[in-house]
XYZ file of C-alpha atoms in Angstrom:
732
model
C -115.920 -28.165 -150.131
C -117.818 -31.322 -149.182
C -116.371 -34.813 -149.372
C -117.675 -38.312 -149.747
C -117.224 -40.367 -146.580
C -114.447 -42.917 -146.863
C -112.975 -45.639 -144.760
C -109.539 -44.527 -143.764
C -105.923 -43.851 -144.554
C -105.267 -46.702 -146.939
C -106.694 -45.533 -150.226
C -110.285 -45.588 -149.038
C -110.379 -49.316 -148.217
C -112.995 -50.123 -145.570
C -111.571 -51.910 -142.526
C -113.813 -53.687 -139.993
C -114.087 -52.388 -136.416
C -112.587 -55.612 -135.038
C -109.549 -55.245 -137.274
C -109.150 -51.596 -136.249
C -109.243 -52.601 -132.580
C -106.435 -55.109 -133.137
C -104.188 -52.626 -134.966
C -101.148 -51.438 -132.978
C -101.413 -47.756 -132.142
C -99.736 -45.557 -134.745
C -98.721 -41.901 -134.662
C -97.982 -39.258 -137.277
C -95.373 -36.833 -136.008
C -95.120 -33.619 -138.031
C -91.496 -32.522 -137.790
C -92.240 -29.212 -139.507
C -94.145 -26.402 -137.849
C -95.068 -24.825 -141.211
C -94.445 -21.422 -139.631
C -91.679 -18.845 -139.310
C -91.890 -18.142 -135.575
C -88.358 -19.403 -134.873
C -86.543 -17.569 -137.638
C -83.693 -16.892 -138.181
C -82.664 -19.966 -136.143
C -84.662 -22.405 -138.285
C -82.936 -21.265 -141.459
C -80.077 -23.506 -140.368
C -81.582 -26.239 -138.221
C -85.031 -27.870 -138.113
C -87.089 -26.688 -135.185
C -87.565 -30.183 -133.734
C -83.774 -30.525 -133.331
C -83.410 -27.279 -131.371
C -82.318 -27.976 -127.784
C -84.940 -27.801 -125.061
C -83.137 -27.881 -121.698
C -80.164 -29.413 -123.569
C -82.196 -32.170 -125.281
C -83.465 -31.948 -128.898
C -87.196 -31.225 -128.821
C -88.201 -34.285 -130.804
C -86.791 -36.585 -128.104
C -89.425 -35.395 -125.617
C -92.164 -36.182 -128.130
C -90.797 -39.617 -129.076
C -90.115 -40.569 -125.451
C -93.688 -39.720 -124.506
C -95.166 -41.573 -127.494
C -93.222 -44.689 -126.518
C -94.291 -44.433 -122.870
C -97.933 -43.879 -123.913
C -98.108 -47.175 -125.771
C -97.630 -46.033 -129.367
C -95.985 -48.809 -131.388
C -95.237 -47.149 -134.717
C -94.344 -43.523 -135.467
C -94.108 -41.913 -138.901
C -91.981 -38.758 -138.766
C -92.910 -36.419 -141.609
C -90.094 -34.038 -142.510
C -89.571 -31.364 -145.161
C -87.268 -28.525 -144.152
C -83.717 -29.723 -143.408
C -84.967 -33.266 -143.863
C -81.410 -34.577 -144.335
C -80.365 -33.261 -140.929
C -83.363 -34.825 -139.225
C -83.035 -38.199 -140.962
C -79.301 -38.341 -140.196
C -79.998 -37.552 -136.553
C -82.662 -40.220 -136.203
C -80.468 -42.780 -138.006
C -77.727 -42.321 -135.428
C -80.058 -42.050 -132.418
C -81.338 -44.778 -130.139
C -84.867 -44.490 -131.526
C -84.251 -46.891 -134.411
C -83.174 -49.701 -132.079
C -85.927 -49.636 -129.450
C -87.855 -52.899 -128.953
C -91.577 -52.727 -129.826
C -91.246 -49.127 -130.974
C -90.712 -48.346 -134.655
C -89.739 -44.911 -135.973
C -89.850 -44.334 -139.736
C -89.355 -41.133 -141.716
C -91.462 -39.854 -144.610
C -89.736 -37.149 -146.642
C -91.256 -34.544 -148.923
C -89.818 -31.403 -150.504
C -93.061 -30.081 -151.941
C -95.383 -29.887 -148.923
C -95.897 -26.385 -147.610
C -98.597 -27.042 -145.006
C -99.878 -29.636 -142.573
C -102.652 -30.381 -145.063
C -100.113 -31.180 -147.796
C -98.240 -33.425 -145.362
C -101.329 -35.445 -144.454
C -102.331 -35.804 -148.109
C -98.830 -37.091 -148.877
C -99.007 -39.607 -146.014
C -102.442 -40.805 -147.158
C -100.976 -41.699 -150.535
C -98.345 -43.890 -148.850
C -101.031 -46.234 -147.373
C -99.196 -46.616 -144.035
C -102.002 -45.767 -141.578
C -104.273 -48.720 -140.860
C -106.496 -47.589 -137.985
C -106.937 -44.892 -135.360
C -103.779 -42.820 -135.025
C -102.285 -40.031 -132.969
C -101.530 -36.753 -134.745
C -98.883 -34.657 -133.049
C -96.084 -32.221 -133.856
C -92.454 -32.835 -132.925
C -92.344 -29.811 -130.625
C -94.783 -31.279 -128.082
C -93.931 -32.144 -124.474
C -96.297 -34.353 -122.475
C -96.446 -37.003 -119.776
C -100.183 -37.766 -119.996
C -101.613 -41.254 -120.153
C -103.546 -41.958 -123.339
C -105.535 -44.869 -121.913
C -108.688 -42.985 -120.928
C -108.710 -40.670 -123.950
C -108.251 -43.582 -126.375
C -110.989 -45.620 -124.725
C -113.408 -42.677 -124.801
C -112.615 -42.158 -128.489
C -113.242 -45.835 -129.321
C -116.434 -45.951 -127.263
C -117.809 -42.914 -129.085
C -116.975 -44.433 -132.467
C -118.935 -47.590 -131.619
C -122.003 -45.495 -130.863
C -121.547 -42.848 -133.540
C -119.815 -43.432 -136.900
C -119.447 -39.667 -137.298
C -117.139 -39.361 -134.249
C -114.014 -38.364 -136.161
C -111.446 -36.898 -133.788
C -110.673 -36.251 -130.110
C -108.652 -33.146 -129.233
C -106.689 -33.025 -125.970
C -107.244 -29.791 -124.021
C -106.085 -28.506 -120.657
C -107.274 -25.670 -118.482
C -105.092 -22.571 -118.681
C -106.435 -19.198 -117.647
C -105.465 -16.450 -120.111
C -104.262 -13.083 -118.913
C -107.054 -10.540 -118.809
C -104.459 -7.923 -119.782
C -102.599 -9.531 -122.707
C -105.375 -11.912 -123.841
C -102.865 -14.726 -124.171
C -102.005 -17.863 -122.250
C -98.796 -18.450 -120.299
C -97.475 -20.117 -123.471
C -97.867 -16.919 -125.497
C -100.807 -18.265 -127.496
C -103.822 -16.141 -128.310
C -106.831 -16.461 -126.032
C -108.880 -19.385 -127.304
C -112.684 -19.472 -127.279
C -114.400 -22.850 -127.370
C -118.007 -24.010 -127.111
C -118.313 -27.565 -125.779
C -121.365 -29.695 -125.069
C -120.890 -30.387 -121.307
C -122.570 -33.809 -121.472
C -120.971 -35.286 -124.601
C -117.766 -33.151 -124.729
C -118.456 -32.463 -128.423
C -116.652 -29.402 -129.749
C -119.131 -26.940 -131.271
C -117.115 -23.752 -131.736
C -113.380 -22.906 -131.980
C -111.948 -19.402 -132.365
C -108.387 -18.283 -131.636
C -108.527 -14.950 -133.459
C -111.335 -13.235 -131.559
C -111.922 -9.486 -131.651
C -111.568 -8.575 -127.955
C -112.677 -4.988 -128.462
C -116.268 -6.092 -129.145
C -116.582 -8.008 -125.870
C -119.037 -10.427 -127.467
C -119.106 -13.767 -129.248
C -121.621 -14.651 -131.931
C -122.901 -18.238 -131.774
C -125.501 -19.908 -133.933
C -128.739 -20.203 -131.915
C -129.231 -23.629 -133.518
C -126.673 -24.947 -130.988
C -129.397 -24.801 -128.332
C -132.220 -26.357 -130.299
C -131.405 -29.928 -129.293
C -129.101 -29.333 -126.304
C -130.084 -28.292 -122.774
C -126.837 -26.345 -122.337
C -123.519 -25.332 -123.909
C -120.258 -24.691 -122.071
C -118.516 -21.514 -123.237
C -114.800 -21.376 -122.410
C -111.886 -19.027 -122.829
C -109.817 -20.861 -120.216
C -108.807 -23.908 -122.272
C -105.420 -24.539 -123.876
C -105.292 -26.595 -127.072
C -102.495 -29.163 -126.536
C -102.348 -30.008 -130.276
C -102.557 -33.723 -129.518
C -105.300 -35.337 -131.595
C -106.640 -38.894 -131.592
C -107.864 -39.379 -135.155
C -109.969 -41.881 -137.012
C -108.380 -42.949 -140.325
C -111.051 -40.936 -142.181
C -109.177 -37.761 -141.205
C -106.540 -38.459 -143.868
C -109.078 -39.056 -146.617
C -110.853 -35.806 -145.722
C -107.636 -33.866 -146.322
C -107.211 -35.670 -149.644
C -110.727 -34.735 -150.755
C -110.475 -31.127 -149.558
C -107.412 -29.346 -150.938
C -108.459 -26.124 -149.228
C -107.652 -27.793 -145.896
C -104.135 -26.506 -145.163
C -103.989 -25.504 -141.493
C -105.082 -28.131 -138.930
C -107.172 -25.775 -136.821
C -107.917 -22.769 -138.989
C -109.124 -24.803 -141.962
C -109.769 -28.414 -140.939
C -111.318 -28.061 -137.479
C -113.253 -24.879 -138.238
C -114.290 -26.303 -141.590
C -115.814 -29.419 -140.041
C -117.570 -27.393 -137.335
C -119.495 -25.352 -139.906
C -120.095 -28.237 -142.339
C -123.669 -29.409 -141.778
C -123.655 -31.781 -144.782
C -121.078 -34.416 -143.832
C -121.983 -34.449 -140.138
C -118.552 -35.381 -138.794
C -118.012 -34.578 -135.102
C -114.981 -33.515 -133.083
C -114.774 -34.167 -129.346
C -112.512 -32.943 -126.550
C -110.741 -34.753 -123.725
C -109.578 -32.541 -120.863
C -106.535 -33.481 -118.787
C -105.990 -32.105 -115.299
C -102.969 -33.385 -113.377
C -100.942 -34.420 -116.458
C -98.771 -32.158 -118.595
C -99.124 -31.401 -122.309
C -97.960 -28.342 -124.235
C -96.561 -27.359 -127.613
C -93.619 -25.035 -128.295
C -95.152 -22.585 -130.728
C -93.062 -19.455 -130.105
C -90.171 -18.174 -127.992
C -92.418 -17.496 -124.987
C -93.704 -21.069 -124.940
C -90.082 -22.222 -125.349
C -89.258 -20.293 -122.177
C -92.363 -21.446 -120.285
C -91.973 -25.130 -121.140
C -88.245 -25.022 -120.325
C -89.123 -23.732 -116.857
C -91.803 -26.400 -116.470
C -89.237 -29.092 -117.310
C -86.739 -27.683 -114.817
C -89.465 -27.479 -112.156
C -90.333 -31.129 -112.895
C -93.925 -30.730 -114.115
C -92.986 -33.001 -117.039
C -91.576 -35.876 -114.956
C -90.167 -38.380 -115.940
C -88.931 -36.260 -118.852
C -86.604 -34.099 -116.750
C -82.842 -33.349 -116.852
C -81.808 -35.917 -114.210
C -83.584 -38.830 -115.943
C -81.951 -40.433 -118.977
C -84.945 -40.895 -121.268
C -83.170 -40.535 -124.626
C -79.453 -41.205 -124.168
C -78.473 -37.633 -123.307
C -75.978 -36.566 -120.630
C -77.772 -36.813 -117.295
C -77.372 -33.945 -114.847
C -77.496 -34.216 -111.082
C -80.368 -32.472 -109.280
C -79.240 -30.234 -106.408
C -81.128 -27.999 -103.983
C -83.393 -25.205 -105.241
C -83.871 -26.748 -108.664
C -80.220 -26.622 -109.756
C -78.998 -29.243 -112.236
C -75.311 -29.812 -112.864
C -73.574 -32.283 -115.195
C -70.677 -34.316 -113.833
C -67.903 -32.715 -115.899
C -68.246 -28.973 -115.294
C -65.737 -26.473 -113.963
C -67.337 -23.722 -111.912
C -65.212 -21.178 -110.036
C -65.742 -21.117 -106.267
C -66.548 -17.414 -106.491
C -69.187 -17.967 -109.195
C -72.852 -17.928 -108.199
C -75.253 -20.517 -109.595
C -78.824 -19.500 -108.764
C -82.035 -21.528 -108.486
C -83.704 -23.276 -111.444
C -80.504 -23.400 -113.481
C -79.053 -26.173 -115.654
C -75.313 -26.449 -116.378
C -74.393 -28.764 -119.268
C -71.477 -31.151 -119.608
C -67.997 -29.726 -120.238
C -68.955 -26.127 -119.454
C -66.574 -23.744 -117.634
C -67.694 -20.726 -115.596
C -65.168 -18.107 -114.429
C -64.630 -16.006 -111.319
C -67.432 -13.878 -109.865
C -69.855 -14.780 -112.632
C -73.494 -15.360 -111.834
C -75.931 -17.637 -113.671
C -79.550 -17.552 -112.501
C -82.735 -19.131 -113.830
C -80.948 -20.135 -117.031
C -79.942 -23.152 -119.106
C -76.299 -23.485 -120.155
C -75.501 -26.062 -122.837
C -72.511 -28.317 -123.310
C -68.930 -27.201 -123.946
C -69.539 -23.530 -123.152
C -66.859 -21.169 -121.857
C -68.107 -18.343 -119.649
C -65.535 -15.808 -118.478
C -65.253 -13.776 -115.287
C -67.755 -11.192 -114.015
C -70.409 -12.393 -116.454
C -74.087 -12.022 -115.545
C -76.613 -14.415 -117.129
C -80.256 -14.254 -116.086
C -83.288 -16.017 -117.551
C -81.354 -17.000 -120.677
C -80.774 -20.072 -122.846
C -77.179 -20.640 -123.897
C -76.828 -23.559 -126.304
C -73.666 -25.584 -127.065
C -70.056 -24.432 -127.577
C -70.798 -20.786 -126.820
C -68.009 -18.455 -125.691
C -68.928 -15.515 -123.461
C -65.957 -13.337 -122.558
C -65.412 -11.312 -119.371
C -67.852 -8.671 -118.202
C -70.779 -9.551 -120.456
C -74.390 -9.196 -119.385
C -77.253 -11.306 -120.744
C -80.892 -11.029 -119.694
C -83.686 -13.203 -121.068
C -81.877 -14.051 -124.303
C -81.355 -17.072 -126.571
C -77.821 -17.782 -127.778
C -77.340 -20.549 -130.373
C -74.423 -22.925 -130.959
C -70.977 -21.557 -131.710
C -71.742 -17.924 -130.842
C -68.938 -15.716 -129.506
C -69.836 -12.749 -127.307
C -66.799 -10.555 -126.750
C -65.741 -8.634 -123.658
C -68.294 -6.276 -122.110
C -71.069 -6.920 -124.611
C -74.698 -6.693 -123.471
C -77.750 -8.635 -124.668
C -80.922 -6.792 -123.776
C -84.132 -8.764 -122.985
C -85.577 -10.727 -125.875
C -82.391 -10.827 -127.989
C -81.837 -13.924 -130.143
C -78.380 -14.734 -131.570
C -78.463 -17.384 -134.284
C -75.683 -19.880 -135.037
C -72.026 -18.726 -135.050
C -72.812 -15.022 -134.691
C -69.983 -12.925 -133.216
C -70.843 -9.886 -131.072
C -68.117 -7.236 -130.810
C -66.674 -5.866 -127.529
C -69.022 -3.671 -125.473
C -71.678 -3.846 -128.183
C -75.268 -3.635 -126.936
C -77.728 -5.882 -128.777
C -81.097 -4.076 -128.549
C -84.136 -5.676 -126.940
C -86.060 -8.167 -129.120
C -83.355 -8.097 -131.800
C -82.572 -11.144 -133.912
C -79.014 -11.503 -135.217
C -78.014 -13.987 -137.919
C -75.237 -14.683 -140.396
C -78.037 -14.668 -142.984
C -79.282 -11.358 -144.291
C -82.916 -10.666 -143.597
C -85.067 -11.713 -146.563
C -86.542 -8.825 -148.510
C -89.859 -10.655 -148.774
C -90.987 -12.427 -145.609
C -92.862 -15.674 -146.162
C -96.240 -16.035 -144.530
C -96.627 -18.065 -141.351
C -98.335 -20.801 -143.351
C -95.174 -21.517 -145.332
C -92.194 -23.636 -144.449
C -89.010 -22.611 -142.700
C -87.045 -23.983 -145.638
C -83.336 -23.686 -146.111
C -82.965 -26.351 -148.793
C -82.362 -25.728 -152.466
C -85.073 -28.145 -153.536
C -87.853 -26.269 -151.820
C -87.871 -23.229 -154.030
C -89.496 -21.241 -151.229
C -86.699 -19.444 -149.452
C -83.683 -17.923 -151.135
C -81.213 -19.191 -148.493
C -79.016 -22.246 -148.584
C -76.960 -24.115 -146.026
C -75.071 -27.351 -146.427
C -74.165 -30.341 -144.339
C -75.474 -31.325 -140.992
C -73.711 -31.127 -137.663
C -73.556 -33.298 -134.616
C -76.113 -32.514 -131.918
C -73.748 -33.348 -129.077
C -72.311 -29.885 -129.278
C -69.667 -30.282 -132.002
C -70.518 -27.958 -134.855
C -68.780 -28.987 -138.067
C -66.513 -26.605 -139.916
C -68.751 -26.825 -142.985
C -71.880 -25.840 -141.127
C -72.338 -22.597 -143.039
C -71.836 -21.799 -146.702
C -72.569 -18.105 -146.244
C -69.972 -15.311 -146.230
C -69.342 -13.457 -143.000
C -71.238 -10.171 -143.148
C -69.911 -6.702 -142.529
C -68.879 -6.122 -138.913
C -70.461 -2.713 -138.448
C -73.876 -4.059 -137.459
C -72.710 -5.955 -134.363
C -69.591 -4.101 -133.279
C -65.875 -4.235 -134.025
C -64.738 -7.724 -134.990
C -68.339 -8.916 -135.007
C -70.174 -11.037 -137.549
C -73.907 -10.922 -138.077
C -76.856 -9.001 -139.456
C -79.438 -7.453 -137.132
C -82.869 -8.186 -138.520
C -85.106 -5.147 -138.422
C -88.535 -5.241 -136.798
C -91.334 -3.386 -138.523
C -93.836 -1.522 -136.394
C -96.570 -4.093 -137.043
C -94.305 -6.994 -136.042
C -93.155 -5.377 -132.781
C -96.478 -6.302 -131.164
C -95.741 -9.993 -131.799
C -92.145 -9.681 -130.575
C -92.960 -8.659 -126.993
C -95.895 -11.078 -126.870
C -93.848 -14.071 -128.016
C -90.427 -13.237 -126.568
C -88.521 -15.119 -123.844
C -88.359 -11.792 -122.025
C -91.033 -10.994 -119.420
C -93.487 -8.327 -120.476
C -92.131 -5.014 -119.212
C -93.813 -3.075 -116.407
C -94.386 -0.130 -118.771
C -96.128 -2.361 -121.303
C -98.292 -3.931 -118.609
C -99.263 -0.480 -117.330
C -100.178 0.568 -120.878
C -102.245 -2.585 -121.424
C -103.925 -2.266 -118.029
C -105.010 1.295 -118.777
C -106.373 0.174 -122.145
C -108.168 -2.721 -120.435
C -109.723 -0.404 -117.849
C -111.030 1.815 -120.637
C -112.442 -1.198 -122.500
C -114.034 -2.603 -119.326
C -115.707 0.705 -118.583
C -117.104 0.793 -122.113
C -118.161 -2.877 -122.128
C -119.810 -2.513 -118.704
C -121.848 0.366 -120.049
C -122.857 -1.866 -122.985
C -123.347 -4.955 -120.725
C -121.081 -6.930 -123.055
C -118.283 -8.177 -120.788
C -117.175 -11.782 -121.286
C -116.540 -14.007 -118.280
C -113.730 -16.557 -118.054
C -115.889 -19.572 -118.628
C -119.511 -20.436 -118.276
C -122.429 -22.564 -119.327
C -125.027 -21.144 -121.657
C -128.379 -22.808 -120.987
C -131.561 -22.688 -123.012
C -133.197 -20.577 -120.280
C -130.259 -18.134 -120.535
C -128.866 -18.837 -117.063
C -125.094 -18.630 -116.723
C -123.133 -20.820 -114.305
C -119.424 -20.453 -113.652
C -117.206 -23.389 -114.473
C -115.871 -25.312 -111.508
C -113.049 -27.110 -113.330
C -109.786 -27.768 -111.579
C -107.403 -24.844 -111.917
C -103.993 -26.195 -112.754
C -102.858 -22.665 -113.664
C -102.645 -21.886 -109.934
C -99.869 -24.461 -109.560
C -97.810 -22.877 -112.318
C -98.318 -19.433 -110.824
C -97.193 -20.714 -107.422
C -94.034 -22.160 -108.977
C -93.275 -18.886 -110.779
C -93.681 -16.901 -107.554
C -91.449 -19.389 -105.740
C -88.759 -18.967 -108.393
C -89.010 -15.172 -108.143
C -88.798 -15.292 -104.349
C -85.786 -17.644 -104.308
C -83.995 -15.377 -106.786
C -84.761 -12.394 -104.549
C -83.262 -14.209 -101.547
C -80.167 -15.303 -103.494
C -79.513 -11.858 -104.950
C -80.824 -9.784 -102.033
C -83.186 -7.917 -104.372
C -85.084 -4.960 -102.927
C -88.615 -5.822 -101.882
C -90.105 -3.087 -104.081
C -88.438 -4.666 -107.125
C -89.774 -8.105 -106.140
C -93.276 -6.618 -105.922
C -92.938 -5.367 -109.514
C -91.981 -8.870 -110.709
C -94.818 -10.552 -108.822
C -97.297 -7.967 -110.082
C -96.183 -8.833 -113.611
C -96.847 -12.540 -112.921
C -100.158 -11.648 -111.298
C -101.348 -9.884 -114.425
C -100.009 -12.583 -116.754
C -101.856 -15.331 -114.849
C -104.922 -13.237 -114.008
C -104.457 -13.796 -110.259
C -105.611 -11.908 -107.143
C -103.743 -10.406 -104.176
C -104.847 -13.465 -102.183
C -103.156 -15.775 -104.711
C -99.940 -13.725 -104.435
C -99.966 -13.796 -100.625
C -100.620 -17.543 -100.503
C -97.884 -18.279 -103.034
C -95.373 -16.079 -101.194
C -96.168 -17.628 -97.815
C -95.809 -21.096 -99.360
C -92.417 -20.087 -100.849
C -91.157 -18.788 -97.503
C -92.117 -21.921 -95.607
C -90.720 -24.163 -98.342
C -87.378 -22.327 -98.125
C -87.383 -22.941 -94.354
C -88.049 -26.640 -94.984
C -85.039 -26.808 -97.306
C -82.821 -25.169 -94.680
C -81.017 -27.865 -92.606
C -82.830 -28.526 -89.304
C -83.003 -31.382 -86.809
C -86.258 -30.575 -85.007
C -89.575 -28.789 -85.388
C -88.346 -25.975 -83.139
C -85.316 -25.374 -85.391
C -87.616 -25.379 -88.414
C -89.854 -22.823 -86.687
C -86.888 -20.555 -85.912
C -85.724 -20.743 -89.520
C -89.214 -19.829 -90.769
C -89.396 -16.911 -88.318
C -86.160 -15.444 -89.684
C -87.292 -15.716 -93.307
C -90.740 -14.241 -92.648
C -89.317 -11.426 -90.519
C -86.877 -10.491 -93.304
C -89.565 -10.489 -95.993
C -92.488 -9.314 -93.853
C -93.029 -6.169 -95.948
C -93.336 -8.199 -99.142
C -95.951 -10.502 -97.632
C -97.907 -7.632 -96.030
C -98.130 -5.832 -99.391
C -100.515 -8.549 -100.592
C -102.614 -8.604 -97.399
C -104.674 -5.411 -97.705
C -107.831 -6.830 -96.088
C -108.888 -9.326 -93.413
C -110.085 -11.788 -96.076
C -106.570 -12.096 -97.505
C -105.163 -12.699 -94.008
C -107.670 -15.512 -93.427
C -106.600 -17.087 -96.718
C -102.977 -17.152 -95.537
C -104.026 -18.994 -92.376
C -106.002 -21.455 -94.487
C -102.985 -21.900 -96.771
C -100.785 -22.668 -93.761
C -103.369 -25.145 -92.509
C -103.415 -26.850 -95.924
C -99.610 -27.063 -96.005
C -99.489 -28.633 -92.547
C -101.829 -31.375 -93.763
C -100.321 -31.974 -97.205
C -96.988 -30.563 -98.411
C -95.293 -29.376 -95.195
C -96.403 -31.723 -92.418
C -93.334 -30.879 -90.327
C -94.943 -27.530 -89.492
C -98.034 -29.187 -87.998
C -96.332 -29.556 -84.596
C -95.735 -25.781 -84.377
C -98.948 -24.527 -86.014
C -100.091 -22.670 -82.884
C -96.682 -21.045 -82.407
C -96.576 -19.902 -86.018
C -100.097 -18.501 -85.765
C -99.115 -16.469 -82.708
C -95.927 -15.322 -84.462
C -97.920 -14.061 -87.465
C -100.224 -12.185 -85.083
C -97.327 -10.782 -83.058
C -95.598 -9.502 -86.213
C -98.892 -7.875 -87.323
C -99.032 -10.013 -90.459
C -102.497 -11.264 -89.489
C -104.846 -9.318 -87.240
C -106.879 -10.546 -84.283
C -110.083 -10.387 -86.339
C -108.584 -12.688 -88.996
C -107.645 -15.341 -86.420
C -111.040 -15.229 -84.686
C -113.003 -15.325 -87.947
C -110.916 -18.299 -89.080
C -111.742 -20.087 -85.826
C -115.443 -19.165 -86.060
C -115.672 -20.495 -89.629
C -114.577 -23.884 -88.272
C -117.482 -24.076 -85.821
C -119.653 -26.402 -87.890
C -116.783 -28.257 -89.546
C -115.924 -31.934 -89.131
C -113.639 -32.835 -86.260
C -110.844 -33.603 -88.733
C -110.994 -29.974 -89.913
C -110.744 -28.612 -86.355
C -107.342 -30.120 -85.511
C -105.412 -26.855 -85.740
C -108.175 -24.793 -84.122
C -107.980 -27.073 -81.092
C -104.184 -26.899 -81.135
C -104.452 -23.088 -81.032
C -107.270 -23.094 -78.451
C -105.269 -21.362 -75.733
C -104.158 -18.550 -78.053
C -107.695 -18.084 -79.441
C -109.149 -17.985 -75.895
C -106.575 -15.355 -74.940
C -107.595 -13.215 -77.936
C -111.282 -13.451 -76.997
C -110.657 -12.621 -73.326
C -108.161 -9.793 -73.899
C -110.793 -7.198 -74.992
C -112.958 -8.049 -71.926
C -110.016 -7.481 -69.593
C -109.282 -4.149 -71.278
C -112.936 -3.073 -70.836
C -112.853 -3.991 -67.108
C -109.653 -1.965 -66.626
C -111.258 1.025 -68.366
C -114.324 0.818 -66.054
C -112.090 0.730 -62.934
C -110.213 3.804 -64.180
């Protein structure tokens, strides 16, 4: 449906460009996801108040908006609006200087489109504004993106919106990003950055994309991408709100609004993209992205929004070695093991011989003896009795897990569930005190739990404090029969239909199983064979020119950094737990497929992890550092060698070491030649790899030959050794 062009978000009143430029930057924060991805948890608490590394999600979004120069934020809330408003009223956000947070409440909006129409009628937006959801984490600067947006508007009145994107290579096996989102296809004009095509529901089996040939009539080239992540951060002109008001079929921001404008050749509005590289921006859209972003926070990609920085009045935790964070008031048994990349919240107690690895533990939790917790998220006031085992699970506030119970990967326990002794919660199960609804709402409808909504047949009353103290009146639902979750248990296990199971493993906090990866890989091989025969295979990213030439994109690959961090975490866990090397290979192969990486990438990341561990081991000299590295590499030699099948991979490891000596691990520069000889002596790199590396440096600048010269004696010895052997053979 077409619309008449209007002048903004204040009832269609035209505002001059000079006035718009003087307006303080505003933001609309949608506190509802208008989806059901986090059920059954969101039946009782709004998604934006769920803890993300022990801090309510919305605090990350508000803290970033304040740091980015936004002056006024309108928080739009529907589901559990009372809880959210009460939280904000008692938070620090209402007393910040030069930063205003206001709430807009509606009980009748069931989509983002409804929300924006409701806001338009309030006449509160007076110029360009930021549109964002309250489950977004970012540390990017808006300065450049805002300036580009304003500059475009001065030249072109039809420049309507700028979308923030970031490079993120999808897995060639699962066709999804590391955040669990579907592979996204975009067509972008490389010179103007105008968005021409957007599709997140592509049919991969066809191996082709259909684009209108008219795209090339007045453009020399088009960039085709499937390696971009939509950050769901939009810089909008005020006309965006009036467009939603004039088009009631606009409900979903991307599926309806963006795609609708891209195919509308009457109004002529244009959407542009702004790509970020070194900064962080991501949205929590499902349980897998919850897991991924939690790890990114712990590994400090989101700095300054990290656990040891007080950016919103939360309890600050102290950062220790190997990415461990611990609050000041915790009681951890001396025999307990706290592994790398783990956060322990305030007031938590951990018993004898328990182990917590790669997990987040909330505040006021009691964990018994001989408990194993791996890759899990335990929220506040949770009790886990002796002998329990949890792997890649989410456990909400007030849950009790009784002696010997097991949570299999992907399990989600909603608020105040009780799991009986020795009961095994099956993989990907969701357990709630609410019965599963007989009719599931669509993903375009709200996660309501309020009587006024009329959408969901559940009800819950009263809010609770977010500092970990759940009120006694939190639930107004009867405890269910105990048979579903063991003796003395309380909770219903929600069933998963066959169609929904596909989404469960894709969007779970649990890593994709080796069996599933093998199944997908076989299917991919079959598809590739067929598509190769049909010459239809799609590449990662390229530029379609009018003369039909294709050039690969040379954009910066930030996905490599995330992969390297994941491998480092896997390696550190293997060292801590003394995991068999064959099992470590399975884990790294899973990461390799998820990130679409090569054996070279795996070898480089492993070598980096080994040397970084040596750097973190106490040492007083370069020689001590070298000895420490030798021990680590010798122990894990088989793991490293597995990813060095050819000479080319060995050369890449040498180049990686050279890069580390210049940038991230300069302490090794003094012993580069010794380490190179050690790698040769241990048969990790062959003679040919060393000599080819040296030969490739022949025509390089002097600054690039530093380590070749340092290793000159060793390289000369390698070159002369074969000659000496030949002379000895002739004498014999």
